PDB file of C-alpha atoms in Angstrom:
ATOM      1  CA  MET W   1      78.891  81.803  82.626  1.00 66.00           C
ATOM      2  CA  SER W   2      77.643  80.062  85.553  1.00 78.00           C
ATOM      3  CA  ASP W   3      77.764  81.494  88.772  1.00 84.00           C
ATOM      4  CA  PRO W   4      81.661  81.281  90.201  1.00 86.00           C
ATOM      5  CA  HIS W   5      83.018  79.049  93.395  1.00 84.00           C
ATOM      6  CA  ARG W   6      82.867  80.673  96.367  1.00 84.00           C
ATOM      7  CA  TYR W   7      85.149  80.456  99.156  1.00 85.00           C
ATOM      8  CA  GLU W   8      84.637  81.677 102.570  1.00 87.00           C
ATOM      9  CA  VAL W   9      86.843  81.865 105.600  1.00 85.00           C
ATOM     10  CA  ALA W  10      86.183  83.075 108.807  1.00 82.00           C
ATOM     11  CA  LEU W  11      89.288  84.778 110.614  1.00 79.00           C
ATOM     12  CA  ARG W  12      89.619  85.352 114.778  1.00 81.00           C
ATOM     13  CA  TRP W  13      91.394  87.219 116.683  1.00 84.00           C
ATOM     14  CA  SER W  14      91.260  88.903 120.533  1.00 86.00           C
ATOM     15  CA  GLY W  15      93.366  90.544 123.098  1.00 87.00           C
ATOM     16  CA  SER W  16      94.506  93.906 123.061  1.00 89.00           C
ATOM     17  CA  THR W  17      96.943  96.581 121.464  1.00 87.00           C
ATOM     18  CA  GLY W  18      96.551  98.563 124.497  1.00 88.00           C
ATOM     19  CA  LEU W  19      99.891  97.466 125.353  1.00 85.00           C
ATOM     20  CA  GLY W  20     102.126  98.839 121.913  1.00 83.00           C
ATOM     21  CA  TRP W  21     103.649  97.135 119.527  1.00 78.00           C
ATOM     22  CA  GLU W  22     105.070  94.312 121.100  1.00 76.00           C
ATOM     23  CA  GLY W  23     102.530  94.079 123.660  1.00 80.00           C
ATOM     24  CA  TYR W  24      99.556  92.030 121.764  1.00 77.00           C
ATOM     25  CA  GLY W  25      99.782  88.403 120.647  1.00 75.00           C
ATOM     26  CA  ARG W  26      99.042  87.639 116.780  1.00 73.00           C
ATOM     27  CA  GLU W  27      97.955  83.987 117.515  1.00 72.00           C
ATOM     28  CA  HIS W  28      94.949  83.845 115.697  1.00 73.00           C
ATOM     29  CA  THR W  29      92.603  80.997 114.007  1.00 75.00           C
ATOM     30  CA  ALA W  30      91.147  80.381 110.549  1.00 78.00           C
ATOM     31  CA  THR W  31      88.173  78.216 109.141  1.00 79.00           C
ATOM     32  CA  ALA W  32      86.369  77.260 106.507  1.00 80.00           C
ATOM     33  CA  PRO W  33      83.778  75.418 107.261  1.00 79.00           C
ATOM     34  CA  PRO W  34      82.866  73.219 106.880  1.00 81.00           C
ATOM     35  CA  ALA W  35      86.712  72.490 106.545  1.00 75.00           C
ATOM     36  CA  GLU W  36      87.910  70.954 109.686  1.00 67.00           C
ATOM     37  CA  GLN W  37      91.753  70.705 109.152  1.00 57.00           C
ATOM     38  CA  GLU W  38      93.354  73.791 108.708  1.00 52.00           C
ATOM     39  CA  VAL W  39      95.864  72.865 105.966  1.00 46.00           C
ATOM     40  CA  GLY W  40      94.913  72.725 102.558  1.00 40.00           C
ATOM     41  CA  LEU W  41      95.518  69.437 100.725  1.00 40.00           C
ATOM     42  CA  THR W  42      92.872  69.178  97.871  1.00 41.00           C
ATOM     43  CA  THR W  43      90.311  71.102  95.977  1.00 48.00           C
ATOM     44  CA  GLY W  44      87.097  71.545  97.932  1.00 50.00           C
ATOM     45  CA  GLU W  45      85.210  70.997  94.018  1.00 55.00           C
ATOM     46  CA  ALA W  46      85.577  68.243  91.988  1.00 52.00           C
ATOM     47  CA  GLN W  47      87.163  64.839  94.109  1.00 52.00           C
ATOM     48  CA  GLY W  48      88.732  67.438  96.908  1.00 54.00           C
ATOM     49  CA  ASP W  49      87.634  66.583 100.773  1.00 60.00           C
ATOM     50  CA  LYS W  50      85.411  69.220 101.889  1.00 70.00           C
ATOM     51  CA  ARG W  51      86.460  68.883 105.199  1.00 67.00           C
ATOM     52  CA  VAL W  52      89.640  69.982 104.562  1.00 65.00           C
ATOM     53  CA  LEU W  53      91.092  73.296 103.202  1.00 72.00           C
ATOM     54  CA  ASN W  54      91.588  74.232 100.046  1.00 76.00           C
ATOM     55  CA  PRO W  55      94.412  76.293  98.238  1.00 82.00           C
ATOM     56  CA  GLU W  56      91.513  78.739  97.231  1.00 88.00           C
ATOM     57  CA  GLN W  57      89.944  79.179 100.948  1.00 88.00           C
ATOM     58  CA  LEU W  58      93.988  79.328 102.186  1.00 88.00           C
ATOM     59  CA  LEU W  59      94.669  81.941  99.562  1.00 94.00           C
ATOM     60  CA  VAL W  60      91.596  83.950 101.195  1.00 96.00           C
ATOM     61  CA  MET W  61      93.065  83.308 104.497  1.00 93.00           C
ATOM     62  CA  ALA W  62      96.142  84.508 103.447  1.00 95.00           C
ATOM     63  CA  ALA W  63      95.373  87.872 102.598  1.00 98.00           C
ATOM     64  CA  SER W  64      92.548  88.407 106.068  1.00 98.00           C
ATOM     65  CA  SER W  65      95.255  87.135 108.046  1.00 96.00           C
ATOM     66  CA  CYS W  66      97.698  89.684 106.340  1.00 96.00           C
ATOM     67  CA  GLN W  67      95.202  92.729 106.387  1.00 98.00           C
ATOM     68  CA  MET W  68      94.497  91.595 109.681  1.00 97.00           C
ATOM     69  CA  LEU W  69      98.194  91.957 111.090  1.00 96.00           C
ATOM     70  CA  TRP W  70      98.991  95.261 109.222  1.00 97.00           C
ATOM     71  CA  PHE W  71      96.412  97.163 111.281  1.00 98.00           C
ATOM     72  CA  LEU W  72      96.935  95.757 114.310  1.00 97.00           C
ATOM     73  CA  HIS W  73     100.488  96.824 113.957  1.00 97.00           C
ATOM     74  CA  LEU W  74      99.644 100.512 112.762  1.00 98.00           C
ATOM     75  CA  ALA W  75      96.993 100.255 115.699  1.00 96.00           C
ATOM     76  CA  ALA W  76      99.486  99.600 118.266  1.00 95.00           C
ATOM     77  CA  LYS W  77     101.945 101.861 116.877  1.00 96.00           C
ATOM     78  CA  ALA W  78      99.357 104.614 116.934  1.00 96.00           C
ATOM     79  CA  ARG W  79      98.088 103.485 120.845  1.00 94.00           C
ATOM     80  CA  ILE W  80      94.784 102.601 119.599  1.00 95.00           C
ATOM     81  CA  ASP W  81      93.199  99.183 121.998  1.00 95.00           C
ATOM     82  CA  VAL W  82      91.766  96.795 119.487  1.00 96.00           C
ATOM     83  CA  VAL W  83      90.081  94.689 121.623  1.00 95.00           C
ATOM     84  CA  ALA W  84      88.617  92.207 118.412  1.00 96.00           C
ATOM     85  CA  TYR W  85      89.145  91.710 115.437  1.00 98.00           C
ATOM     86  CA  ASP W  86      86.630  88.584 112.992  1.00 98.00           C
ATOM     87  CA  ASP W  87      86.759  89.128 109.434  1.00 98.00           C
ATOM     88  CA  ASP W  88      83.906  87.339 107.642  1.00 97.00           C
ATOM     89  CA  ALA W  89      86.326  87.046 104.094  1.00 98.00           C
ATOM     90  CA  VAL W  90      85.419  85.601 100.506  1.00 98.00           C
ATOM     91  CA  GLY W  91      86.883  84.543  97.487  1.00 97.00           C
ATOM     92  CA  LEU W  92      85.065  84.219  94.071  1.00 96.00           C
ATOM     93  CA  MET W  93      86.578  82.463  91.054  1.00 93.00           C
ATOM     94  CA  PRO W  94      84.223  82.337  88.052  1.00 92.00           C
ATOM     95  CA  THR W  95      84.299  79.574  86.471  1.00 85.00           C
ATOM     96  CA  GLY W  96      84.404  79.572  82.697  1.00 84.00           C
ATOM     97  CA  GLU W  97      86.362  81.992  81.786  1.00 78.00           C
ATOM     98  CA  PRO W  98      89.995  81.044  80.900  1.00 87.00           C
ATOM     99  CA  PRO W  99      91.822  81.552  82.702  1.00 90.00           C
ATOM    100  CA  VAL W 100      90.582  79.969  85.723  1.00 88.00           C
ATOM    101  CA  ARG W 101      91.587  82.503  88.707  1.00 92.00           C
ATOM    102  CA  VAL W 102      90.328  84.107  91.710  1.00 95.00           C
ATOM    103  CA  THR W 103      89.301  87.094  90.412  1.00 96.00           C
ATOM    104  CA  GLU W 104      88.153  88.517  93.613  1.00 98.00           C
ATOM    105  CA  ILE W 105      88.878  88.738  97.293  1.00 98.00           C
ATOM    106  CA  VAL W 106      86.719  90.463  99.994  1.00 99.00           C
ATOM    107  CA  LEU W 107      87.438  90.894 103.450  1.00 99.00           C
ATOM    108  CA  ARG W 108      84.886  92.822 105.887  1.00 98.00           C
ATOM    109  CA  PRO W 109      86.823  92.775 109.114  1.00 98.00           C
ATOM    110  CA  ARG W 110      84.414  93.827 112.117  1.00 98.00           C
ATOM    111  CA  ILE W 111      87.009  95.684 114.265  1.00 98.00           C
ATOM    112  CA  ARG W 112      86.066  96.610 118.480  1.00 96.00           C
ATOM    113  CA  LEU W 113      88.155  99.719 119.893  1.00 96.00           C
ATOM    114  CA  ALA W 114      88.203  99.055 123.480  1.00 91.00           C
ATOM    115  CA  SER W 115      87.929 103.056 123.522  1.00 80.00           C
ATOM    116  CA  ASP W 116      86.043 106.136 121.960  1.00 81.00           C
ATOM    117  CA  SER W 117      89.455 106.212 119.186  1.00 85.00           C
ATOM    118  CA  PRO W 118      88.141 107.955 116.417  1.00 89.00           C
ATOM    119  CA  VAL W 119      86.493 105.500 113.983  1.00 92.00           C
ATOM    120  CA  GLU W 120      87.494 107.914 111.071  1.00 94.00           C
ATOM    121  CA  ARG W 121      91.087 107.536 112.492  1.00 96.00           C
ATOM    122  CA  VAL W 122      90.742 103.538 112.418  1.00 97.00           C
ATOM    123  CA  ASP W 123      89.425 103.809 108.741  1.00 97.00           C
ATOM    124  CA  ARG W 124      92.492 105.514 107.650  1.00 98.00           C
ATOM    125  CA  LEU W 125      94.552 102.187 108.988  1.00 98.00           C
ATOM    126  CA  VAL W 126      92.430  99.621 107.545  1.00 98.00           C
ATOM    127  CA  HIS W 127      92.829 100.774 104.151  1.00 98.00           C
ATOM    128  CA  THR W 128      96.750 102.033 105.035  1.00 98.00           C
ATOM    129  CA  ALA W 129      96.906  98.248 106.022  1.00 98.00           C
ATOM    130  CA  HIS W 130      95.456  97.404 102.813  1.00 98.00           C
ATOM    131  CA  GLU W 131      98.169  99.495 101.170  1.00 98.00           C
ATOM    132  CA  GLN W 132     100.991  98.093 103.233  1.00 97.00           C
ATOM    133  CA  CYS W 133      99.664  93.849 102.541  1.00 97.00           C
ATOM    134  CA  TYR W 134     102.059  91.991 100.762  1.00 93.00           C
ATOM    135  CA  ILE W 135      99.780  89.207 100.394  1.00 96.00           C
ATOM    136  CA  ALA W 136      97.273  92.086  98.259  1.00 97.00           C
ATOM    137  CA  ASN W 137     100.237  93.572  96.631  1.00 97.00           C
ATOM    138  CA  SER W 138     101.431  90.345  95.300  1.00 95.00           C
ATOM    139  CA  LEU W 139      97.930  89.135  93.945  1.00 97.00           C
ATOM    140  CA  THR W 140      96.279  90.454  90.779  1.00 96.00           C
ATOM    141  CA  SER W 141      93.048  89.725  92.235  1.00 96.00           C
ATOM    142  CA  GLU W 142      90.605  92.716  93.264  1.00 97.00           C
ATOM    143  CA  ILE W 143      90.864  93.326  96.877  1.00 98.00           C
ATOM    144  CA  ARG W 144      88.098  95.010  98.977  1.00 98.00           C
ATOM    145  CA  VAL W 145      88.594  96.062 102.003  1.00 98.00           C
ATOM    146  CA  GLU W 146      84.453  96.336 103.754  1.00 98.00           C
ATOM    147  CA  PRO W 147      85.469  97.334 107.459  1.00 98.00           C
ATOM    148  CA  ARG W 148      82.590  97.877 110.693  1.00 98.00           C
ATOM    149  CA  ILE W 149      84.576  99.741 113.290  1.00 97.00           C
ATOM    150  CA  GLU W 150      82.728  99.588 116.298  1.00 95.00           C
ATOM    151  CA  HIS W 151      82.980 100.193 120.404  1.00 93.00           C
ATOM    152  CA  ALA W 152      82.909  97.746 122.464  1.00 86.00           C
ATOM    153  CA  ARG W 153      80.496  97.757 125.494  1.00 75.00           C
TER     154      ARG W 153
END
């Protein structure tokens, strides 16, 4: 069996959930270097242009974005002030094992908090967000969330 294809994306958000659910911006960016666009047009493996996002990268981005948006929603409702959220996610698609599909997505959010919110409570919200994420619930791929929770300095 050959090595799986690897699809990496980087998602970025910053702001503050300190004003509650209606007070924070949902705008965020997602990229998958070396792609320069945020629209998937081809596959990056065969004849595709590696500067253009491919559907596999967009799938990983969708899972990452959905997880982040659910987490921010829950954090705002819990009055936890999140000031930054970065996720360096990866999707794996083994080759040579029909049917070919993305079998695993690993989300690695780095979450920075404005105050001394209890890390254990924030960790529970991360896992609740995963349970609520409709993208994760729609996929047969295994999705793991490996958060790093820090207090901003």
